[in-house]
XYZ file of N, CA and C in Angstrom:
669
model
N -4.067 2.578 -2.468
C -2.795 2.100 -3.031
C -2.000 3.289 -3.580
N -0.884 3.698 -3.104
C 0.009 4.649 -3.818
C 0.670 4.238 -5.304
N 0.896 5.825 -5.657
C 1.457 5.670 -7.317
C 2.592 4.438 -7.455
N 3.890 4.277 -6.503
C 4.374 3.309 -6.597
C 4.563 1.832 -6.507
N 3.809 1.653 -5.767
C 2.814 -0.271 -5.618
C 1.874 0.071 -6.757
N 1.468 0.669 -7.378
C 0.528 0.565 -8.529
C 1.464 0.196 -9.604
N 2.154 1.258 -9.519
C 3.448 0.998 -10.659
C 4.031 -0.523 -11.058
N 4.061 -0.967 -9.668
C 5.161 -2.027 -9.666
C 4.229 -3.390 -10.021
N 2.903 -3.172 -9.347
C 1.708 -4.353 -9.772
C 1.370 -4.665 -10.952
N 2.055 -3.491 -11.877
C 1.946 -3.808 -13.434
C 2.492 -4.573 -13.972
N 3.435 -4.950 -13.347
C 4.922 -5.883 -13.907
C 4.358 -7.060 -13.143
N 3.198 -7.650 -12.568
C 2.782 -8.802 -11.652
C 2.723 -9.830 -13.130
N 1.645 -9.635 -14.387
C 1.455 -10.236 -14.633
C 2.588 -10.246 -16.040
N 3.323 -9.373 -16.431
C 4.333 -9.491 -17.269
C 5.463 -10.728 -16.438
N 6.084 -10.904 -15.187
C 6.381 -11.641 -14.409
C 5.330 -13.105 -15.139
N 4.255 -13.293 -14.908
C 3.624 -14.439 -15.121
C 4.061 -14.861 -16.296
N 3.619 -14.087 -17.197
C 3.915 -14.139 -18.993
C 5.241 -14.737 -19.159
N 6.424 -14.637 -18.452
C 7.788 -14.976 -19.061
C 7.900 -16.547 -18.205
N 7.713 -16.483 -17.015
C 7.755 -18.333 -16.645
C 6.879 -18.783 -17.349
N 5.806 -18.302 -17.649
C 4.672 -19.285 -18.952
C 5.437 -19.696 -20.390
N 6.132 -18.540 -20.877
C 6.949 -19.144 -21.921
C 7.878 -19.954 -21.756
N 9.028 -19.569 -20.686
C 10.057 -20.116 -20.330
C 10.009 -21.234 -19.727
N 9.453 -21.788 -18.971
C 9.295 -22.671 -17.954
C 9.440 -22.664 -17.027
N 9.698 -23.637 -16.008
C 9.605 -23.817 -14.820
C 10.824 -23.942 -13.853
N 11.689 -24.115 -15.112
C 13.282 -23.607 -14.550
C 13.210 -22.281 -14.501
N 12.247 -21.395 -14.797
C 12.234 -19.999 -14.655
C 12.001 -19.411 -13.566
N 12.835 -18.721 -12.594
C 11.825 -17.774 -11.572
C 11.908 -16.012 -12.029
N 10.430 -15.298 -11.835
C 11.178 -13.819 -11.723
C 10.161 -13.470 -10.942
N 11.308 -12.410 -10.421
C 10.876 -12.173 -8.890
C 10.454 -10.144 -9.211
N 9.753 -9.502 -8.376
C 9.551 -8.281 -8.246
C 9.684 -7.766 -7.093
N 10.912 -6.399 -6.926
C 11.430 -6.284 -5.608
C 10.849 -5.058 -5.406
N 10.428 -4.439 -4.656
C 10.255 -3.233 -3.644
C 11.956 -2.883 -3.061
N 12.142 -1.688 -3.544
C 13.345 -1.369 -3.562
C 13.562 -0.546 -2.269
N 12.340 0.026 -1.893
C 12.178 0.455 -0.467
C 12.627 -0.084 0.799
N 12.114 -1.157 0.440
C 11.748 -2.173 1.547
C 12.325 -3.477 1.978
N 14.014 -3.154 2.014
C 15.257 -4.380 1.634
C 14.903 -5.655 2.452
N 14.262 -5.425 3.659
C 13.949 -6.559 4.519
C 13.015 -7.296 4.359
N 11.938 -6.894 3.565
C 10.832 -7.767 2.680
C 10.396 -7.162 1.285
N 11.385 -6.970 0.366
C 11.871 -6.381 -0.843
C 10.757 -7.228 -1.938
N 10.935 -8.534 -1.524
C 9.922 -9.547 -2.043
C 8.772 -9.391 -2.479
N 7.925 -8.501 -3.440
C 6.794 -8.276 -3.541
C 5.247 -9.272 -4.705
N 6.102 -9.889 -4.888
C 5.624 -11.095 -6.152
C 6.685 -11.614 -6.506
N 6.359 -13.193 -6.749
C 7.555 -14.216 -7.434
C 6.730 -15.022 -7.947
N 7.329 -15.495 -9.250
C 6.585 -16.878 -9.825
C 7.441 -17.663 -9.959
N 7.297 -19.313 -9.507
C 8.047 -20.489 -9.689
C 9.064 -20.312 -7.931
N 8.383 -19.356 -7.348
C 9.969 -19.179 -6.144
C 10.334 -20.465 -5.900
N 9.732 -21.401 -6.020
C 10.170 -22.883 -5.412
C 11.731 -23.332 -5.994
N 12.065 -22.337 -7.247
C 13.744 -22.793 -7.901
C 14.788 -22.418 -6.993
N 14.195 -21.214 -6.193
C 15.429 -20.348 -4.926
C 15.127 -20.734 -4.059
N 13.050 -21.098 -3.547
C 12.816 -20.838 -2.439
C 12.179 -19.760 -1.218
N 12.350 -18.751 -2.615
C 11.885 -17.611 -1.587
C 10.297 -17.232 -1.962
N 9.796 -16.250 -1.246
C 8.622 -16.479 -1.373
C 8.150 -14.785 -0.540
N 7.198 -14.304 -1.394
C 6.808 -13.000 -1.254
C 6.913 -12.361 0.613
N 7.621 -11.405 0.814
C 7.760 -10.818 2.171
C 8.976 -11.496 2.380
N 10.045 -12.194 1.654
C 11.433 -12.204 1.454
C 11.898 -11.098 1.106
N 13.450 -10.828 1.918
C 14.096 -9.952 1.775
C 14.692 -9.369 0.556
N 15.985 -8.333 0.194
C 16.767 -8.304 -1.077
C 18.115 -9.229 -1.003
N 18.368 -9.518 -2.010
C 19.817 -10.166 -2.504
C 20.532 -8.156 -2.304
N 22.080 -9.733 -2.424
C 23.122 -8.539 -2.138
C 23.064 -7.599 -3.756
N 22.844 -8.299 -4.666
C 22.593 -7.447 -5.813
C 21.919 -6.279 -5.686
N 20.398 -6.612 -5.000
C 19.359 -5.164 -5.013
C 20.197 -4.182 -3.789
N 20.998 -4.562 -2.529
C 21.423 -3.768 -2.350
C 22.713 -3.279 -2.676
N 23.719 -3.478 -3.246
C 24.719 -2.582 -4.176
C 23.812 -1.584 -5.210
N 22.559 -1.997 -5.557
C 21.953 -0.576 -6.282
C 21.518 0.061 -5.700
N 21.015 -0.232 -4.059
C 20.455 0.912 -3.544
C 21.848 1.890 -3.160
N 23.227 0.921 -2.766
C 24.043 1.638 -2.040
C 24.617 2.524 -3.762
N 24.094 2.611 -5.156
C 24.729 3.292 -5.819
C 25.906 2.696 -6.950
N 25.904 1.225 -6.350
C 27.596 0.961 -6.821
C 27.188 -0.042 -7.882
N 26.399 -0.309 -8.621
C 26.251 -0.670 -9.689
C 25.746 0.231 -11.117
N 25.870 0.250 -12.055
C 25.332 1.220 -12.645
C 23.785 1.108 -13.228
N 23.654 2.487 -13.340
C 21.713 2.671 -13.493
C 21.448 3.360 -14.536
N 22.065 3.413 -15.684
C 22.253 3.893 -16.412
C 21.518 3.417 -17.434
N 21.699 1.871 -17.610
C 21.232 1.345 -19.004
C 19.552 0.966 -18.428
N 18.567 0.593 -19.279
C 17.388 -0.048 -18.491
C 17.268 -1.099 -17.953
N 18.533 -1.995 -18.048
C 18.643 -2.899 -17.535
C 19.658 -3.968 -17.815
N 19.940 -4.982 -16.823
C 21.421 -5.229 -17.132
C 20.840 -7.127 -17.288
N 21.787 -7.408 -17.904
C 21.362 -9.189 -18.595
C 22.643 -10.071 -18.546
N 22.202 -11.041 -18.363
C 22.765 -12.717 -18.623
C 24.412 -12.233 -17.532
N 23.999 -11.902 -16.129
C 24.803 -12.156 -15.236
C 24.895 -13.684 -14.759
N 25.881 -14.067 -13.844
C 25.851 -15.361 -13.315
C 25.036 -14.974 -11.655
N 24.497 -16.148 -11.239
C 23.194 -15.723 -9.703
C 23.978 -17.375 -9.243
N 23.358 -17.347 -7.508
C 23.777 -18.337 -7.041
C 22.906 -18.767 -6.302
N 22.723 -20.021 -6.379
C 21.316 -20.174 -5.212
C 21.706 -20.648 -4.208
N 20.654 -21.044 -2.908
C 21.553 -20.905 -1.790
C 21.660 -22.888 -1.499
N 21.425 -23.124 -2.376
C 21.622 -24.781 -2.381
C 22.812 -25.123 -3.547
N 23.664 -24.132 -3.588
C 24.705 -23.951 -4.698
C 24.138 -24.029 -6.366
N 22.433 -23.847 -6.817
C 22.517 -23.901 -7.817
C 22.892 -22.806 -8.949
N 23.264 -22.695 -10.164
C 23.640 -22.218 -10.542
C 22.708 -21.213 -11.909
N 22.446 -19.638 -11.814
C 21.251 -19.427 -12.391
C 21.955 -18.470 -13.802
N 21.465 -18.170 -14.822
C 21.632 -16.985 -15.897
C 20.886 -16.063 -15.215
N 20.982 -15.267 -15.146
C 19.575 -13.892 -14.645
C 19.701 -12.887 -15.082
N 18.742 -11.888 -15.575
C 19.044 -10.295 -15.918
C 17.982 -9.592 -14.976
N 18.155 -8.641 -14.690
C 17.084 -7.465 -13.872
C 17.037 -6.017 -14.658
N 15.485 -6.256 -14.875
C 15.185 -4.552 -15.902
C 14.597 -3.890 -14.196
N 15.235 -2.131 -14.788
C 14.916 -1.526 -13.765
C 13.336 -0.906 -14.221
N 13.349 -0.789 -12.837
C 11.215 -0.505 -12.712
C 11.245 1.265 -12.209
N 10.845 1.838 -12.653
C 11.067 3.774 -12.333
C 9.503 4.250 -12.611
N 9.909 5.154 -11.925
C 8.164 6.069 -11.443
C 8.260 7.052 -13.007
N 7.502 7.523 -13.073
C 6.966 8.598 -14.096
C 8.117 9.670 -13.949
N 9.175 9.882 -13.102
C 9.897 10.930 -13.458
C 11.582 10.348 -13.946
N 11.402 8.787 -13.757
C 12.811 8.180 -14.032
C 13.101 7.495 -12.604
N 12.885 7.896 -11.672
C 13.252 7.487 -10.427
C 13.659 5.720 -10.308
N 14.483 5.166 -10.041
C 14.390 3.733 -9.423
C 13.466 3.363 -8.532
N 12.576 2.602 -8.810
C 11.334 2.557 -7.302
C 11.450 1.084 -7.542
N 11.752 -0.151 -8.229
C 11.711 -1.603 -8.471
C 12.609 -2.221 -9.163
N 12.429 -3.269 -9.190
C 13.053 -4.630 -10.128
C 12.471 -5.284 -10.131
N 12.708 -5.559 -11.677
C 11.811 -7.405 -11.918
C 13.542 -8.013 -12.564
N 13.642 -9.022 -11.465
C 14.425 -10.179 -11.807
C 14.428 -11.257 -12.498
N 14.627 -11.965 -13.195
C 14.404 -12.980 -13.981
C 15.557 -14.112 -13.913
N 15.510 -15.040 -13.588
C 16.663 -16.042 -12.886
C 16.495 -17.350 -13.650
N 17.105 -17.743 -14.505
C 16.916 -19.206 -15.255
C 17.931 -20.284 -14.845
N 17.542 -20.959 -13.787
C 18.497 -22.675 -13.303
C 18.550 -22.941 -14.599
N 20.304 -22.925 -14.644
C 21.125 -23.566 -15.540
C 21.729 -24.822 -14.997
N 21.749 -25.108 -13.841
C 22.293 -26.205 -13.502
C 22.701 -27.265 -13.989
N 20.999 -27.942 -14.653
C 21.492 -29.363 -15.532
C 21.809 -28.901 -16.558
N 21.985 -27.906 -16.905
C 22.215 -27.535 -18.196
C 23.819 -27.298 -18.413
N 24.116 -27.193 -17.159
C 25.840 -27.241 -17.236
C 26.594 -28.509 -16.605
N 25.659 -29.616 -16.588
C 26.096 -30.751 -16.048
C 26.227 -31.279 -17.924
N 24.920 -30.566 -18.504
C 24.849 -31.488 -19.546
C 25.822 -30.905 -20.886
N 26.658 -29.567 -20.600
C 27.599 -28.815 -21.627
C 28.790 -29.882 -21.372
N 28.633 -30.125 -19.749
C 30.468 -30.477 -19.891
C 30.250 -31.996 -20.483
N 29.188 -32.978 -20.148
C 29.000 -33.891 -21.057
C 29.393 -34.004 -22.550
N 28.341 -32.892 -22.890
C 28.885 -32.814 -24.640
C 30.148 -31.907 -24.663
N 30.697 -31.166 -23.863
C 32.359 -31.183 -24.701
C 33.149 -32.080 -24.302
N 32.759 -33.185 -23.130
C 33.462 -34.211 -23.099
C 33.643 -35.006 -24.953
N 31.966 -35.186 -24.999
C 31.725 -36.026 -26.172
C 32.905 -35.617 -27.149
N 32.381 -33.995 -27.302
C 33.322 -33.352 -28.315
C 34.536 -33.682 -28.564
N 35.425 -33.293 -27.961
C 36.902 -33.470 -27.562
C 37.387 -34.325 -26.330
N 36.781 -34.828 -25.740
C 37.243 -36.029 -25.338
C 38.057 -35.811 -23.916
N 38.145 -34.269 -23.681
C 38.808 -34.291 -21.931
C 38.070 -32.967 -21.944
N 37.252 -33.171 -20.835
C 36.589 -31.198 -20.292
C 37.579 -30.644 -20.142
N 39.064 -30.867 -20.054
C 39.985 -29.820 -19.388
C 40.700 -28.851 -20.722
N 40.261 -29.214 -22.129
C 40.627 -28.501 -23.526
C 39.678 -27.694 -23.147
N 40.207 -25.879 -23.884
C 39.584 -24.785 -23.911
C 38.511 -25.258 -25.530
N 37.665 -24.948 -25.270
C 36.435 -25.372 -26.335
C 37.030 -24.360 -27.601
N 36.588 -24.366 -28.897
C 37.053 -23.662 -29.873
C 36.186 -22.449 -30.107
N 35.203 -21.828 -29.669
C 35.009 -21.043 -29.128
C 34.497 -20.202 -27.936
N 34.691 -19.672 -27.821
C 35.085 -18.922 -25.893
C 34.039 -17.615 -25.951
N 33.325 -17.651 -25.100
C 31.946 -16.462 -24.690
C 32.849 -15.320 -24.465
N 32.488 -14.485 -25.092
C 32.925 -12.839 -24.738
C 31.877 -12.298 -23.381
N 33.082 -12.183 -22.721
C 31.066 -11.335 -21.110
C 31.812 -9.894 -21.531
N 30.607 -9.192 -21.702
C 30.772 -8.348 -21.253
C 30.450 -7.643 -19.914
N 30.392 -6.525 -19.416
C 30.535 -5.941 -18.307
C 29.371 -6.381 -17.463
N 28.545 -6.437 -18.122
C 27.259 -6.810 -17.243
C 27.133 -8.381 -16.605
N 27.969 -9.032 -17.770
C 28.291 -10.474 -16.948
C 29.278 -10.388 -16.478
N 29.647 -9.380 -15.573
C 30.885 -9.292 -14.317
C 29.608 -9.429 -13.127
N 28.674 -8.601 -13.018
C 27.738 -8.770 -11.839
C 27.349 -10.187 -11.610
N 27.487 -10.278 -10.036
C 26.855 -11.397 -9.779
C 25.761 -11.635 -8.607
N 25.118 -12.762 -8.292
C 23.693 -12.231 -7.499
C 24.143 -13.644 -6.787
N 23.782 -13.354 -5.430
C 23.137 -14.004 -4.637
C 21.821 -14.642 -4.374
N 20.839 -15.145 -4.356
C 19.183 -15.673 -4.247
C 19.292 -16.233 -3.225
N 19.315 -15.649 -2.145
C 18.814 -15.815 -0.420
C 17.987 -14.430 -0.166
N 16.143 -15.702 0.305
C 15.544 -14.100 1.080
C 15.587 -14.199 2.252
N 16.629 -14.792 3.148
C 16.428 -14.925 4.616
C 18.024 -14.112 4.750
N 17.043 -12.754 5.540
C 17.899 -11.764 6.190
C 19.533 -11.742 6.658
N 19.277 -13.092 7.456
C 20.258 -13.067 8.420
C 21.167 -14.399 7.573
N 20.694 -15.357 6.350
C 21.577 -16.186 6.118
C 22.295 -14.823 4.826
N 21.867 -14.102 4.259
C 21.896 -12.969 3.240
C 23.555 -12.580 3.844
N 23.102 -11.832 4.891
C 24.027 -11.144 6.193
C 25.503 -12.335 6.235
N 25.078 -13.135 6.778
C 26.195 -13.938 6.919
C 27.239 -14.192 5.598
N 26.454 -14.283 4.538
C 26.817 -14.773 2.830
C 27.459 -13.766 2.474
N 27.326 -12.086 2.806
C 28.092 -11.262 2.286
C 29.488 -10.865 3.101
N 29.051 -11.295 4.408
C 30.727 -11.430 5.260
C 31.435 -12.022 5.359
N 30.835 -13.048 5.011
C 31.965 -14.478 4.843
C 32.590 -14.658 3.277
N 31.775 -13.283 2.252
C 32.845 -13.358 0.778
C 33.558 -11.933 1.038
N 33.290 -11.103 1.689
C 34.524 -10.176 2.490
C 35.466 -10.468 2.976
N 35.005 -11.172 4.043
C 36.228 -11.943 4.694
C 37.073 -13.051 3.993
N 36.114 -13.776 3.424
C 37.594 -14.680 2.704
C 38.745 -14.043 1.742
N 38.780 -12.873 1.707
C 39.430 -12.245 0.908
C 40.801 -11.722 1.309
N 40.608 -12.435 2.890
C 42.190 -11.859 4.080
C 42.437 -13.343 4.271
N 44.280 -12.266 4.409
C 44.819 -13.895 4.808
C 45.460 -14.050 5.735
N 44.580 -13.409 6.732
C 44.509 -13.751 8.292
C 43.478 -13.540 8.841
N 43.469 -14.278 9.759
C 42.286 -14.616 11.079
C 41.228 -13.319 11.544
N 40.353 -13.072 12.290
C 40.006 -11.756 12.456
C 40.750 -11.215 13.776
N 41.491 -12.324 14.647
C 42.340 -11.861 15.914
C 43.188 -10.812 15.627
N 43.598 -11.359 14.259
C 44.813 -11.076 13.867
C 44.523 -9.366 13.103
N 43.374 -8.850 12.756
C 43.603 -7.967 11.965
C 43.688 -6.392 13.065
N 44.329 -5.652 12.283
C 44.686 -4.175 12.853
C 43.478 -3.477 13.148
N 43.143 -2.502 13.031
C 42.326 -1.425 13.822
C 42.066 -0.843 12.487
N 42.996 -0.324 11.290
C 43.006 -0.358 10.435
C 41.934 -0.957 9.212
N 42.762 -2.157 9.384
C 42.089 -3.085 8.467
C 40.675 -2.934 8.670
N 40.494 -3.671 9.625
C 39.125 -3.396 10.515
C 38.168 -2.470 9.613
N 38.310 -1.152 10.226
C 37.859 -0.248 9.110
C 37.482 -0.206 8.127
N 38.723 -0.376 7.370
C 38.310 -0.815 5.917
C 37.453 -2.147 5.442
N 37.301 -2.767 6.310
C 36.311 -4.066 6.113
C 34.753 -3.679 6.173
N 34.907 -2.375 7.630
C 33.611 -2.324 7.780
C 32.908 -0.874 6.288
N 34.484 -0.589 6.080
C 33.547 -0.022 4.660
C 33.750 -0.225 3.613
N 34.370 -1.594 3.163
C 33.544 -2.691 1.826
C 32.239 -3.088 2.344
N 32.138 -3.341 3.640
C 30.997 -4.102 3.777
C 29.576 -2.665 3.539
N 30.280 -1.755 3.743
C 29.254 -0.501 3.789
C 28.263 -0.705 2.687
N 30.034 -0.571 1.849
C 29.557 -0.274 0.416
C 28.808 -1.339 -0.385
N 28.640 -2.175 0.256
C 28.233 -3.510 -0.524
C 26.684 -3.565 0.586
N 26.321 -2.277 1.143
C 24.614 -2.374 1.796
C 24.180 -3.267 3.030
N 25.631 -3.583 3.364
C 25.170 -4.879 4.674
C 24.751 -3.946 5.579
N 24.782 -2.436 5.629
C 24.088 -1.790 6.784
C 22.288 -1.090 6.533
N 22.255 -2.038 5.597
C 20.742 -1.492 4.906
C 20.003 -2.474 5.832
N 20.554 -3.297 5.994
C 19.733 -4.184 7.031
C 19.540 -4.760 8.027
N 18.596 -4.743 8.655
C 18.445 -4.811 10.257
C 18.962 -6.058 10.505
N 20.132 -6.013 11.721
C 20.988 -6.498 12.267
C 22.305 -6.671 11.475
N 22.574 -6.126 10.628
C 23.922 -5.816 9.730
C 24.657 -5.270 10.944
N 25.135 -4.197 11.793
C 25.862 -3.900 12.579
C 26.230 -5.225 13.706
N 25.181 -5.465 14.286
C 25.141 -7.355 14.978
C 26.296 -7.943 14.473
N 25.618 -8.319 13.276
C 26.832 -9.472 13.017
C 28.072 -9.344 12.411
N 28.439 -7.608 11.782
C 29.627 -7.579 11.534
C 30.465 -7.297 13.025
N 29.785 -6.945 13.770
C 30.536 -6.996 15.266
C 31.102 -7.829 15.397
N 29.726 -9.212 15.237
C 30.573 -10.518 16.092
C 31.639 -11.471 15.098
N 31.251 -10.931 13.816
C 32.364 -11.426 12.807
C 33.511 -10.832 12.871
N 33.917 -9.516 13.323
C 35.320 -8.609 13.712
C 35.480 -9.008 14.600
N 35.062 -9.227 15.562
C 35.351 -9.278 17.160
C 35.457 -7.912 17.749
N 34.872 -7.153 17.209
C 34.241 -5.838 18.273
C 32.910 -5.839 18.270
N 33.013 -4.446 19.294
C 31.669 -4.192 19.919
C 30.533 -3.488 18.176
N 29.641 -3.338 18.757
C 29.026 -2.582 17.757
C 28.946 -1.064 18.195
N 29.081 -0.834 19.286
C 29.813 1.001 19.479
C 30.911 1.107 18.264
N 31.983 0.112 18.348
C 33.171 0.340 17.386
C 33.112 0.176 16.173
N 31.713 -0.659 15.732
C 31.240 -0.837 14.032
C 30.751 0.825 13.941
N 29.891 1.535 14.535
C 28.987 2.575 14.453
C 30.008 3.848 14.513
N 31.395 3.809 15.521
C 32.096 4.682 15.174
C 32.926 4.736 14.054
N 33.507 3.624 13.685
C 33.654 2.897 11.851
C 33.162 4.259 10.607
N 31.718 3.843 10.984
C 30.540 3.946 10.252
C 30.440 5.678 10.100
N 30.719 6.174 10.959
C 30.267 7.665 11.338
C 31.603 8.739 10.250
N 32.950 7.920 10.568
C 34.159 7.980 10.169
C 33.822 8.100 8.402
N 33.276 7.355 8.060
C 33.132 7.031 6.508
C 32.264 8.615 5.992
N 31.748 9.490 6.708
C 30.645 10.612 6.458
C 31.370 11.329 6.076
């Protein structure tokens, strides 16, 4: 067993320890940061997302591999996550580092809030009497609850989930876009790690309507 799967097997049973307190609305997951296509290295409770060890990364773990989140603090808390049955999760992820600082993991921690926000708008119904009044006091997010996560470990539905919130962001067709544009699509999508994973070039092809010669010359352009 190498220094870094040793490393990361330590956090197996700290993982156990927090769904034991928390419950069973709890999942936390431990990612292999290496290894985006089965990133999945231990989960407890996966049955809340679904996923299940030798599952891939969320688009979250890859914006940190691609750099574009920050790595600064030890770890970032009480973001909003999405599951892929639309439920709705709190989650924070502490970063996991080798003996010299390095990023080598994550342990995720994901709490279904779901009924729990069926059952807020209830009681500010109770409260005030129309959900559509701003409540009398209002959550400050800070920066870290700007991040948001995806919880899909299947590759290719992952793939699809991050092009189709790229793309809805134009307001035109893909017939319709320039040579240009184009470009620049294929490097948000860069930057957001859809080429970390096998068949990422595939399907932003067939989502542009080019070839994947023309994603890869894109791609080369961005160096």
């Amino acid at each position: 067993m190498d220094e870094q799967r040793a490393i990361l097997e330590t956090y197996f049973p700290i993982a156990s320890l927090i769904t034991s307190i928390v419950g069973p609305k709890c999942e936390v997951v431990i990612h292999d940061i290496f290894n985006p296509e089965q990133s999945v290295i231990y989960i407890a409770n996966g049955h809340i997302s679904g996923r299940k060890v030798g599952d891939g990364a969320t688009d979250l773990v890859l914006k940190l591999l691609k750099g574009n989140l920050n790595q600064d603090k030890p770890f970032i808390a009480n973001y909003i996550a999405e599951g892929p049955n639309g439920q709705n999760f709190r989650s924070s992820t502490y970063f996991i580092r080798n003996r010299k600082g390095e990023l080598i993991g994550l342990m995720c921690i994901n709490i279904d809030i779901t009924e729990m926000k069926i059952a807020e708008e209830w009681i500010q119904h109770m409260l005030y009497g129309d959900t559509s009044v701003t409540p009398l006091v209002q959550e400050e997010f800070s920066e870290e609850k700007q991040v948001t996560e995806y919880l899909q470990g299947n590759v290719e539905d992952l793939l699809r989930h991050m092009i189709k919130t790229v793309l809805g962001k134009l307001d035109v067709t893909k017939d319709r876009l320039t040579s240009q544009e184009k470009q620049e699509l294929v490097k948000a999508l860069n930057n957001q790690g859809v080429f970390l994973l096998k068949g990422g070039v595939s399907e932003v092809a067939n989502s542009l309507g080019i070839s994947e010669p023309t994603v890869y010359r894109y791609l080369q352009k961005l160096k």
